[in-house]
Coordinates of C-alpha atoms in Angstrom, one line a residue:
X1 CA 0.0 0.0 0.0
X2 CA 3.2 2.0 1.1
X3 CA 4.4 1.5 -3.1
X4 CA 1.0 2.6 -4.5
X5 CA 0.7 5.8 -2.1
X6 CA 4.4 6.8 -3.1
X7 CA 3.3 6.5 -6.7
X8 CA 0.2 8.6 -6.2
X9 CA 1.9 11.6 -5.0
X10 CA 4.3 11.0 -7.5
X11 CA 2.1 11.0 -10.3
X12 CA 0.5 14.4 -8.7
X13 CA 3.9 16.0 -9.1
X14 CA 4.5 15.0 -12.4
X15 CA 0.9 16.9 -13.3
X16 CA 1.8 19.6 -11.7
X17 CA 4.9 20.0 -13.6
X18 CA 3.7 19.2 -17.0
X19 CA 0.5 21.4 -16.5
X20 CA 2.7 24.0 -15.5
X21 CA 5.6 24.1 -17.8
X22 CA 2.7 24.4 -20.7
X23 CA 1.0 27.0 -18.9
X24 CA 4.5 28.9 -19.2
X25 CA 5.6 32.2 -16.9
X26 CA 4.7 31.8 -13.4
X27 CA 2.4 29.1 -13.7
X28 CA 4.5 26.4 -12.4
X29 CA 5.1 28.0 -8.9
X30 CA 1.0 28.6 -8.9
X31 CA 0.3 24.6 -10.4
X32 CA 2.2 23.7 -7.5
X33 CA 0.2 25.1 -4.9
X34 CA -2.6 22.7 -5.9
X35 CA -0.3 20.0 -5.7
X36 CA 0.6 20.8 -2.2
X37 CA -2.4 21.4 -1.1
X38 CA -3.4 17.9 -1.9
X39 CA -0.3 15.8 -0.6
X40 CA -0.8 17.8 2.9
X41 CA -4.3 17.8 3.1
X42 CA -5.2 14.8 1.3
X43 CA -1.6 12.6 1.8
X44 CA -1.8 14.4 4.8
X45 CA 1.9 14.5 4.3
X46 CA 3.7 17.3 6.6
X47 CA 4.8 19.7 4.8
X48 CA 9.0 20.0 3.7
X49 CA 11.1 23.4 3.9
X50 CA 10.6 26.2 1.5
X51 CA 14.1 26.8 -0.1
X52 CA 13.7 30.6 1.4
X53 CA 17.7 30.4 1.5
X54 CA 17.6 30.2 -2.9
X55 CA 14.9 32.3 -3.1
X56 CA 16.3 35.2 -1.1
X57 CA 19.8 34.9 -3.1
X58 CA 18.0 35.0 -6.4
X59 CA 16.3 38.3 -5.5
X60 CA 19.5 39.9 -4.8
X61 CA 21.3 38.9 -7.8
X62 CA 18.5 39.7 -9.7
X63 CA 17.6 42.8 -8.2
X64 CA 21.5 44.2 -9.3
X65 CA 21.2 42.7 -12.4
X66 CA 18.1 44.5 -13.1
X67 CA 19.6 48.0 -11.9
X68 CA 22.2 47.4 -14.2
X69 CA 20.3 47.0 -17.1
X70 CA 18.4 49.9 -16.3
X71 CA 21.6 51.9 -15.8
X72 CA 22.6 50.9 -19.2
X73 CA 25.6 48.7 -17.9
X74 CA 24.0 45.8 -19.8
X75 CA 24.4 47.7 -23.2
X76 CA 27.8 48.3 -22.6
X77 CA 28.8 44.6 -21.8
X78 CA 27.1 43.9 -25.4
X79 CA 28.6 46.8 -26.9
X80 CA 31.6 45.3 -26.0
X81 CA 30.8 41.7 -26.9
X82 CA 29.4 43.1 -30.6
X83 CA 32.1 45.1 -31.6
X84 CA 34.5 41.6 -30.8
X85 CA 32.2 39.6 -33.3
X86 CA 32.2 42.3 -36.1
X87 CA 36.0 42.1 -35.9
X88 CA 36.0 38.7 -36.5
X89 CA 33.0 38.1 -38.9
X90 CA 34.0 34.7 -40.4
X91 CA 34.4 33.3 -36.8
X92 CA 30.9 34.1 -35.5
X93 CA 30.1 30.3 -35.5
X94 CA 32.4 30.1 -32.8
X95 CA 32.4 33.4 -30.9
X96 CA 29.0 33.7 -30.9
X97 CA 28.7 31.3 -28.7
X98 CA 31.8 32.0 -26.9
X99 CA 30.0 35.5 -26.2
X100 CA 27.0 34.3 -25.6
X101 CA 28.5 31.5 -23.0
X102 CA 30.5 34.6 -21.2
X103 CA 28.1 36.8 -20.5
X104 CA 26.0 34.5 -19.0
X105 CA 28.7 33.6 -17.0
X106 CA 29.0 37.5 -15.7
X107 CA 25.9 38.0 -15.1
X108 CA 24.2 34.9 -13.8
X109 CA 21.0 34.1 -16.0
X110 CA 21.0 33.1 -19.6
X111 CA 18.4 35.6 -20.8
X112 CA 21.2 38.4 -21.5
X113 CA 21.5 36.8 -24.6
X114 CA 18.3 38.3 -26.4
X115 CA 20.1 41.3 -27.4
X116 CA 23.1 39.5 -29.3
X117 CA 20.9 36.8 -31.4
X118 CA 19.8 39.4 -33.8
X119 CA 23.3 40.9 -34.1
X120 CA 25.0 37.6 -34.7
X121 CA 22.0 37.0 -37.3
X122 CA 22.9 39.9 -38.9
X123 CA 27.1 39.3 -39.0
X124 CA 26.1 35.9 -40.6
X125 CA 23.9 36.9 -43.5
X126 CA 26.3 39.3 -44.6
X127 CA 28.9 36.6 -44.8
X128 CA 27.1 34.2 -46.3
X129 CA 27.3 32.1 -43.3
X130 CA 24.2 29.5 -42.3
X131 CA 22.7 31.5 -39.5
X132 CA 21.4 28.3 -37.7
X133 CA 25.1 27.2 -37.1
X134 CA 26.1 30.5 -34.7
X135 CA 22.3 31.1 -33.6
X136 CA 21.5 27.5 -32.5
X137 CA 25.0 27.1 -30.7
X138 CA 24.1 30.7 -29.4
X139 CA 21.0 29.7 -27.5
X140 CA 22.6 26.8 -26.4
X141 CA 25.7 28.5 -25.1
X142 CA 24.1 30.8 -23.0
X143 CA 22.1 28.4 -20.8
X144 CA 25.2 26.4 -20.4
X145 CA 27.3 29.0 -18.3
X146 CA 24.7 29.5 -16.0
X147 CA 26.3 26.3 -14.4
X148 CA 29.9 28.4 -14.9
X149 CA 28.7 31.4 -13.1
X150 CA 29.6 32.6 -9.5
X151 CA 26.3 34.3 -9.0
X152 CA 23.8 32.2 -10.9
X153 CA 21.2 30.9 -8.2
X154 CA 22.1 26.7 -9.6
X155 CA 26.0 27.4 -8.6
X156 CA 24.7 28.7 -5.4
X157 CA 21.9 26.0 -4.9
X158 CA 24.9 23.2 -5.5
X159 CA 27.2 24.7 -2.7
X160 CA 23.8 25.0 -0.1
X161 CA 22.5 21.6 -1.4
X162 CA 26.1 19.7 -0.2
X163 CA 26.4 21.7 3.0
X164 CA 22.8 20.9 4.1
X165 CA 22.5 17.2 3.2
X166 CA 26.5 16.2 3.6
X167 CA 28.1 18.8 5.3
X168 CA 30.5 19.2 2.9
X169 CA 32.4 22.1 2.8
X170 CA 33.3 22.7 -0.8
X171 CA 33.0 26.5 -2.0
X172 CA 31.8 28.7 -5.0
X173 CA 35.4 28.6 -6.7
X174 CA 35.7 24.9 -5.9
X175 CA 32.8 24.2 -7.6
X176 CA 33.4 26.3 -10.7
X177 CA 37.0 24.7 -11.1
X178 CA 34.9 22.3 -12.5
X179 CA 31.8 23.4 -13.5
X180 CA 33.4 26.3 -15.3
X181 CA 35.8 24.0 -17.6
X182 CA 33.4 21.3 -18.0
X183 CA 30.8 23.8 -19.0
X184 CA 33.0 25.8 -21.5
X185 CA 34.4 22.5 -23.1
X186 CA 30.7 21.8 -24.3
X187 CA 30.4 25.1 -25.7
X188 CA 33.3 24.9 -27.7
X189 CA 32.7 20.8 -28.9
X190 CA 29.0 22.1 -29.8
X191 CA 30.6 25.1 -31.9
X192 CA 32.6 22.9 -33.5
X193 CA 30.3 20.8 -35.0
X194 CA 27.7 23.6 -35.8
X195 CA 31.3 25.5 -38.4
X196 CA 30.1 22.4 -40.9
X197 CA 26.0 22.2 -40.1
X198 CA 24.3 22.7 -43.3
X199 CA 24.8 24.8 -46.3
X200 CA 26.0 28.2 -46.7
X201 CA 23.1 30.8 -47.8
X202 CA 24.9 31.4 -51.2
X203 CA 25.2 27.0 -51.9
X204 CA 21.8 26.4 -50.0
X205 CA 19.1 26.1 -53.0
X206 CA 16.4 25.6 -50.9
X207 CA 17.2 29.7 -49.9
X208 CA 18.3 31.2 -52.9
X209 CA 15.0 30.1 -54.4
X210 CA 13.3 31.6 -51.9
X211 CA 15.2 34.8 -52.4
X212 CA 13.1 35.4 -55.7
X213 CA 10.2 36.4 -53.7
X214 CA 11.1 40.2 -52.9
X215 CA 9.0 40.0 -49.7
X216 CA 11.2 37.4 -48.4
X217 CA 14.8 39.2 -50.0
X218 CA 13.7 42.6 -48.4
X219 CA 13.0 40.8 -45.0
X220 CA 16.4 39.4 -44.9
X221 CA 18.6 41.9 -45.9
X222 CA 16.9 44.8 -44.2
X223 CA 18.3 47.3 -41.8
X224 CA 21.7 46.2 -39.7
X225 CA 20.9 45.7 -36.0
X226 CA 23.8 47.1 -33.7
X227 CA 25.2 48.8 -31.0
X228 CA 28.4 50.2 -32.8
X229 CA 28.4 53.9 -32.6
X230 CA 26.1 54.3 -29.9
X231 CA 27.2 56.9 -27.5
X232 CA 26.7 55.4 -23.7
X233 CA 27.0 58.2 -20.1
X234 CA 29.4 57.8 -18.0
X235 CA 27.0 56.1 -15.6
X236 CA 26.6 53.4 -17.5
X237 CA 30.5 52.4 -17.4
X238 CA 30.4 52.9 -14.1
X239 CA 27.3 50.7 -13.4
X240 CA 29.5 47.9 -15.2
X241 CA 32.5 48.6 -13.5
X242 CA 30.4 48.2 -10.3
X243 CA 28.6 44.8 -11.2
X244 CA 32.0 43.1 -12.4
X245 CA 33.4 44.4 -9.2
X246 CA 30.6 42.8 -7.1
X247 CA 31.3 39.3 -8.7
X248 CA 34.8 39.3 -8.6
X249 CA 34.5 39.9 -4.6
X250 CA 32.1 37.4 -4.4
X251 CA 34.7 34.6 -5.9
X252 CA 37.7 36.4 -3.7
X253 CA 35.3 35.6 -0.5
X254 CA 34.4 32.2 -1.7
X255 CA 38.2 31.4 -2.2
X256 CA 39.2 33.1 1.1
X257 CA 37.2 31.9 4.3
X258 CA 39.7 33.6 6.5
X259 CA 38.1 37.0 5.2
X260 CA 34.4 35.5 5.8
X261 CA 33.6 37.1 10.0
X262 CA 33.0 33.9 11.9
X263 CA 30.0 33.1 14.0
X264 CA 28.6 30.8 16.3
X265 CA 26.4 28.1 14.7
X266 CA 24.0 24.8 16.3
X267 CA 23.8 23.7 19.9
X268 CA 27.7 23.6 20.2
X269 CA 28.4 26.9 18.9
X270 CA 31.2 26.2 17.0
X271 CA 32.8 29.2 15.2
X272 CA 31.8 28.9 11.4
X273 CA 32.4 31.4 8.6
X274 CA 29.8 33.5 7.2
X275 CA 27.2 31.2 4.3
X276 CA 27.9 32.1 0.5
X277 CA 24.5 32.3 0.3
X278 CA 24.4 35.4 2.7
X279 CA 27.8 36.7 1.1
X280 CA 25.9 36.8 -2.3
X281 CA 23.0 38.6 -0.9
X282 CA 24.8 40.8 0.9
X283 CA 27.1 42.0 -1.8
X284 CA 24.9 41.8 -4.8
X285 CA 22.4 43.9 -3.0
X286 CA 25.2 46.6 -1.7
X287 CA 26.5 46.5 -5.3
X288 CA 22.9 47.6 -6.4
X289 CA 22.4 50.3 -4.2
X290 CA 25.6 51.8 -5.2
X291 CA 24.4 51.3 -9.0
X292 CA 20.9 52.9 -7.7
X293 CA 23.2 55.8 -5.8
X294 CA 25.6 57.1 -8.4
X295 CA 24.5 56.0 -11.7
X296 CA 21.4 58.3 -12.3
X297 CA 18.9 54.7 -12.3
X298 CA 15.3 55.4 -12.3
X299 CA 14.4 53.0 -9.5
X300 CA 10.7 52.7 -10.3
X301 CA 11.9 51.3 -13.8
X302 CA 14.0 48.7 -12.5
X303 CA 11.1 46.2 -11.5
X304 CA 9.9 46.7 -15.2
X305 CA 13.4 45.5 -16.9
X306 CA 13.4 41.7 -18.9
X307 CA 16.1 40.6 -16.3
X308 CA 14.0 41.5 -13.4
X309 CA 10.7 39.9 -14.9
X310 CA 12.5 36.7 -15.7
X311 CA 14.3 36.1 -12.8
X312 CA 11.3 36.7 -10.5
X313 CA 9.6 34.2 -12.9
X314 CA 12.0 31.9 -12.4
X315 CA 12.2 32.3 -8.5
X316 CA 8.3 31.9 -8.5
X317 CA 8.3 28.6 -9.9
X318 CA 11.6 27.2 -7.8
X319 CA 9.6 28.2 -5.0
X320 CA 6.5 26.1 -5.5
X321 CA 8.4 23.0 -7.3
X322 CA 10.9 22.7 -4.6
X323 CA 8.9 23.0 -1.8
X324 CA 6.3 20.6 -3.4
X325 CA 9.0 17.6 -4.0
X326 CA 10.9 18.1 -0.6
X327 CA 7.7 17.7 0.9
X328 CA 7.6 14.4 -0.6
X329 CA 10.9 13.1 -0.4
X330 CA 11.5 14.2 3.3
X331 CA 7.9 12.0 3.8
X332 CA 9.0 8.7 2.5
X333 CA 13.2 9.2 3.1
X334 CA 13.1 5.8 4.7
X335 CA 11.2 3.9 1.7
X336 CA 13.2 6.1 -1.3
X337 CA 16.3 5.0 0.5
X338 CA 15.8 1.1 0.6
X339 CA 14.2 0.9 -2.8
X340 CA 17.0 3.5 -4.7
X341 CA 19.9 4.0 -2.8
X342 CA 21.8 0.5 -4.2
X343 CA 20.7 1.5 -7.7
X344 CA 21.7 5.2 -7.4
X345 CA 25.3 3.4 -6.3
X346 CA 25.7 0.6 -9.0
X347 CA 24.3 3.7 -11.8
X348 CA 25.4 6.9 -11.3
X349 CA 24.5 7.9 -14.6
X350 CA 20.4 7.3 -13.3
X351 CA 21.0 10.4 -11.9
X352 CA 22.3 12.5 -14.3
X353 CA 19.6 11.0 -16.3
X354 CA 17.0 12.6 -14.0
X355 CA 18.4 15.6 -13.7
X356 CA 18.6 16.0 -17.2
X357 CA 14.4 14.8 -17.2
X358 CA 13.5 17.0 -14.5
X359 CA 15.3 19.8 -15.3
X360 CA 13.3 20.2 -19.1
X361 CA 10.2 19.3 -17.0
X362 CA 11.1 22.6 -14.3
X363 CA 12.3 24.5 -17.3
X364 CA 15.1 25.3 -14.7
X365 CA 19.0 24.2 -13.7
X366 CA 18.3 25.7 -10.3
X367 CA 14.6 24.2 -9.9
X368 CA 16.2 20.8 -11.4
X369 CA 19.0 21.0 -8.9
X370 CA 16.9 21.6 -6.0
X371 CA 14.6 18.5 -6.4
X372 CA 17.2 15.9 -7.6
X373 CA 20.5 16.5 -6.2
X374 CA 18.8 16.8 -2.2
X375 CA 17.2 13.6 -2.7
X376 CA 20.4 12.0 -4.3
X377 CA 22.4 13.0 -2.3
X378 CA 20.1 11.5 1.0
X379 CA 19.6 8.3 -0.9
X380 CA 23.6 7.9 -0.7
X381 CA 25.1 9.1 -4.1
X382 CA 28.6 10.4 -4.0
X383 CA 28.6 14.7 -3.4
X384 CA 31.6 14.2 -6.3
X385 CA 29.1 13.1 -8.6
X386 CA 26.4 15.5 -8.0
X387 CA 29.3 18.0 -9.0
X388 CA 30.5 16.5 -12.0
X389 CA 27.1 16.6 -13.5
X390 CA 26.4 20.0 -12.7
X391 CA 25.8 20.2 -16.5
X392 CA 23.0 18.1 -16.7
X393 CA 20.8 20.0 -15.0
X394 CA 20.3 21.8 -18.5
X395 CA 17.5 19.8 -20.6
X396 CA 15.4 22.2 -20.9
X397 CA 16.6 22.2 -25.1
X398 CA 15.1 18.8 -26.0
X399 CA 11.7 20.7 -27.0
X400 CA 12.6 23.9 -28.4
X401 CA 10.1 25.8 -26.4
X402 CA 12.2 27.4 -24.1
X403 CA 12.0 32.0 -24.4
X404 CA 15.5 32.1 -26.3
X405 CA 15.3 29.1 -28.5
X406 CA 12.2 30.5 -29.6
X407 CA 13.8 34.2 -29.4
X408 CA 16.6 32.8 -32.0
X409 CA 13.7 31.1 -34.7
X410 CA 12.7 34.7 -34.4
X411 CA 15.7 36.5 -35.1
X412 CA 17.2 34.7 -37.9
X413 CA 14.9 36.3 -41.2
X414 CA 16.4 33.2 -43.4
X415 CA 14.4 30.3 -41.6
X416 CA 17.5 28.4 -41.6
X417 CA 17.2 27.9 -37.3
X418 CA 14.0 26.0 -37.4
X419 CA 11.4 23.8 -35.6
X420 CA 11.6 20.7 -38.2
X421 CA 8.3 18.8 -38.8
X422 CA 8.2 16.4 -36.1
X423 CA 9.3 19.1 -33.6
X424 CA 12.1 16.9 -32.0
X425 CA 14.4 17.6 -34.9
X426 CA 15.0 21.0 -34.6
X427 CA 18.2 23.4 -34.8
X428 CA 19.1 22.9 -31.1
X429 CA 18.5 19.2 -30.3
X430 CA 22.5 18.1 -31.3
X431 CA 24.5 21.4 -30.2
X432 CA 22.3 20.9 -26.8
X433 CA 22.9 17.0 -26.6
X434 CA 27.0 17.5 -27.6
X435 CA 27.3 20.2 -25.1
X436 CA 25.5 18.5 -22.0
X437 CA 27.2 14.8 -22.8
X438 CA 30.5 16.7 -22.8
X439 CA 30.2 18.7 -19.5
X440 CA 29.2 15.5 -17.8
X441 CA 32.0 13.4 -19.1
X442 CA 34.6 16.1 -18.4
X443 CA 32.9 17.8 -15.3
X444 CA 32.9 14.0 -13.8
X445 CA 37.0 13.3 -14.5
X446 CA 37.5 17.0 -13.2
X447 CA 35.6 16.4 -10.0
X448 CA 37.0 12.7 -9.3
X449 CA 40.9 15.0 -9.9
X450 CA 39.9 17.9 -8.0
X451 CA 37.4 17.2 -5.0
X452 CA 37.6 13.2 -4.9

């Protein structure tokens, strides 16, 4: 009765997530409401913790992210990042996705990379060169270094997740000696492949017939989109200077712990140094205020920025999906132990496997990482391995229905980055599978080196 019970609540997860993730936005935090409602008033199930801890460090990070991009620091970083690619036109295959990849890194979320998807569209056509190959590679790029970033909530979420279930002590530039490499290596394997995908525009025939039709010609070779030439304040380099500031002390205090102030912790009181988590907070909502302060930011705009809308989308959903499935692993511990634990052991790669499923079914590394890696982790699988497949938290590519997939089909004018027939087979399926495979196989060798 114990099995079918455990299967029940199961199932009501699974619907909460699937009827969520089509809903889209912030229906998957709402979906799961109804779905804890039920397990703790119908399972009667007590309910788990809230992940307040993740929650609270993604609305710091995003709240200075936000500030930025009002401030106009945003535009400069892709100022920056365009005038690189326009330098080196025939190579945008590969530095698009190097960009894209990097500042993702910087600045925590993946969703930066709307503005450069239409300006590595545009470098391509004018070389000829198939824009699906740098625009497919793009999108994927730029979800992978979320796992490579010092401030993204799922880098955080992996440091809180070991100390709470382990105790192991392992810190943000620990982690990303892994993560970081093992992230970046898919990016560039996934590149690699995409410099041969296809036809160029001037040898595809499928395109140059198309081209006939004026409507379609006009469309694609219409005005240039860029940021050359555009004259930025003062302020705005300042913001920038501010937010690259902000990260690079939040990796010199996760290296150091000597300059962390120590405080009493548990029943003991034993001296420990300040969280990350709080670090993060701390600084990234200090390094806003001084972005708010002296760069001439309109602070009733912030809220209304795309970073600020899609993080607190994201930290909506976390907050309902996590707090739904730790209410039912922290239930049945006991019985998830007994039945999994020796298969977790014997098959680590079940794991990654589930990640990879549950993160495309959260539409989230962070949400992904909060409901599998806890639960792993408690049903005995190595913290070593949890790190080295960081990277497959991100499966959220396998239907292309994620904002900047859909945002790169919509920037390319020549078709070429597509949704094919039977949906599956669309422009990001391989670069996504060749970049996640990679950062597993490499992040697991670089963890067994490095922390094992």
């Amino acid at each position: 009765m114990s099995a079918v019970v455990i299967v029940l609540e199961i199932v009501i997860i699974l619907a909460c997530l699937l009827v969520g993730a089509h809903k889209g936005g912030i229906a998957l935090g709402l979906i799961s409401g109804i779905g804890l409602v039920v397990l703790v008033f119908g399972f009667r199930l007590e309910p788990g913790e809230p992940p307040v801890s993740v929650i609270l460090t993604i609305l710091a990070v995003i709240g200075c992210a936000a500030t930025l991009q009002q401030s106009g620091g945003l535009d400069v970083m892709m100022q920056f990042a365009e005038k690189l690619l326009r330098r080196h036109p025939e190579q945008v295959t590969l530095l698009g996705p190097l960009v894209t990849w990097t500042l993702t890194v910087l600045c925590g979320t993946g969703h930066v990379v709307y503005t450069m998807l239409p300006i590595i569209a545009d470098i391509s056509i004018k070389k000829d060169i198939r824009p699906e190959r740098p625009m497919a590679a793009s999108s994927v790029a730029a979800q992978m270094g979320v796992t490579a970033s010092p401030v993204s909530v799922a880098t955080v979420s992996v440091v809180s997740i070991l100390a709470d279930n382990t105790g192991v002590g392992w810190s943000v530039p620990q982690i990303l000696m892994v993560s970081v490499p093992a992230s970046l290596s898919g990016v560039l394997l996934a590149a690699l492949w995409s410099m041969r995908r296809g036809k160029d525009l001037d040898k595809d025939e499928e395109f140059q017939a198309r081209l006939a039709d004026p409507e379609f010609r006009a469309n694609v070779y219409s005005g240039s989109e860029t940021l050359i030439g555009k004259v930025f304040p003062r302020e705005a380099y300042r913001a920038t200077a501010i937010f690259l500031g902000a990260i690079a002390v939040v990796v010199v205090l996760g290296a150091i712990e000597k300059l962390r102030p120590l405080f009493p912790t548990g029943d003991a009181g034993e001296l420990e140094p300040l969280s990350m988590n709080l670090v993060i907070q701390m600084v990234m909502l200090a390094a806003g205020a001084l972005i708010l302060l002296t760069c001439r930011v309109d602070a009733g705009r912030i809220a209304s920025t795309a970073v600020f809308k899609s993080g607190a989308t994201a930290m909506f959903s976390i907050f309902g999906v996590a707090w739904m499935t730790e209410t039912v692993v922290s239930a049945h511990l006991d019985s998830l132990e007994s039945g999994l634990a020796g298969m977790l052991a014997d098959h680590v790669w079940a794991y990654a496997i589930v990640l990879f499923i549950i993160g495309k079914l959260v539409n989230s590394q962070a949400a992904g990482l909060l409901i599998v890696a806890p639960m792993a982790l408690q049903l005995g699988v190595d913290p070593v391995v949890v790190v080295g497949f960081i990277g497959a938290s991100y499966g959220y590519f396998i239907l292309p229905t994620y904002p900047s997939d859909l945002a790169a089909i919509g920037f390319d004018p020549t078709g070429t980055t597509r949704i094919g027939k039977y949906i599956v087979n669309h422009s990001f399926l391989v670069p996504g599978l060749i970049g996640v495979a990679t950062s597993c196989l490499v992040g697991t060798a670089l963890a067994r080196l490095l922390l094992g």
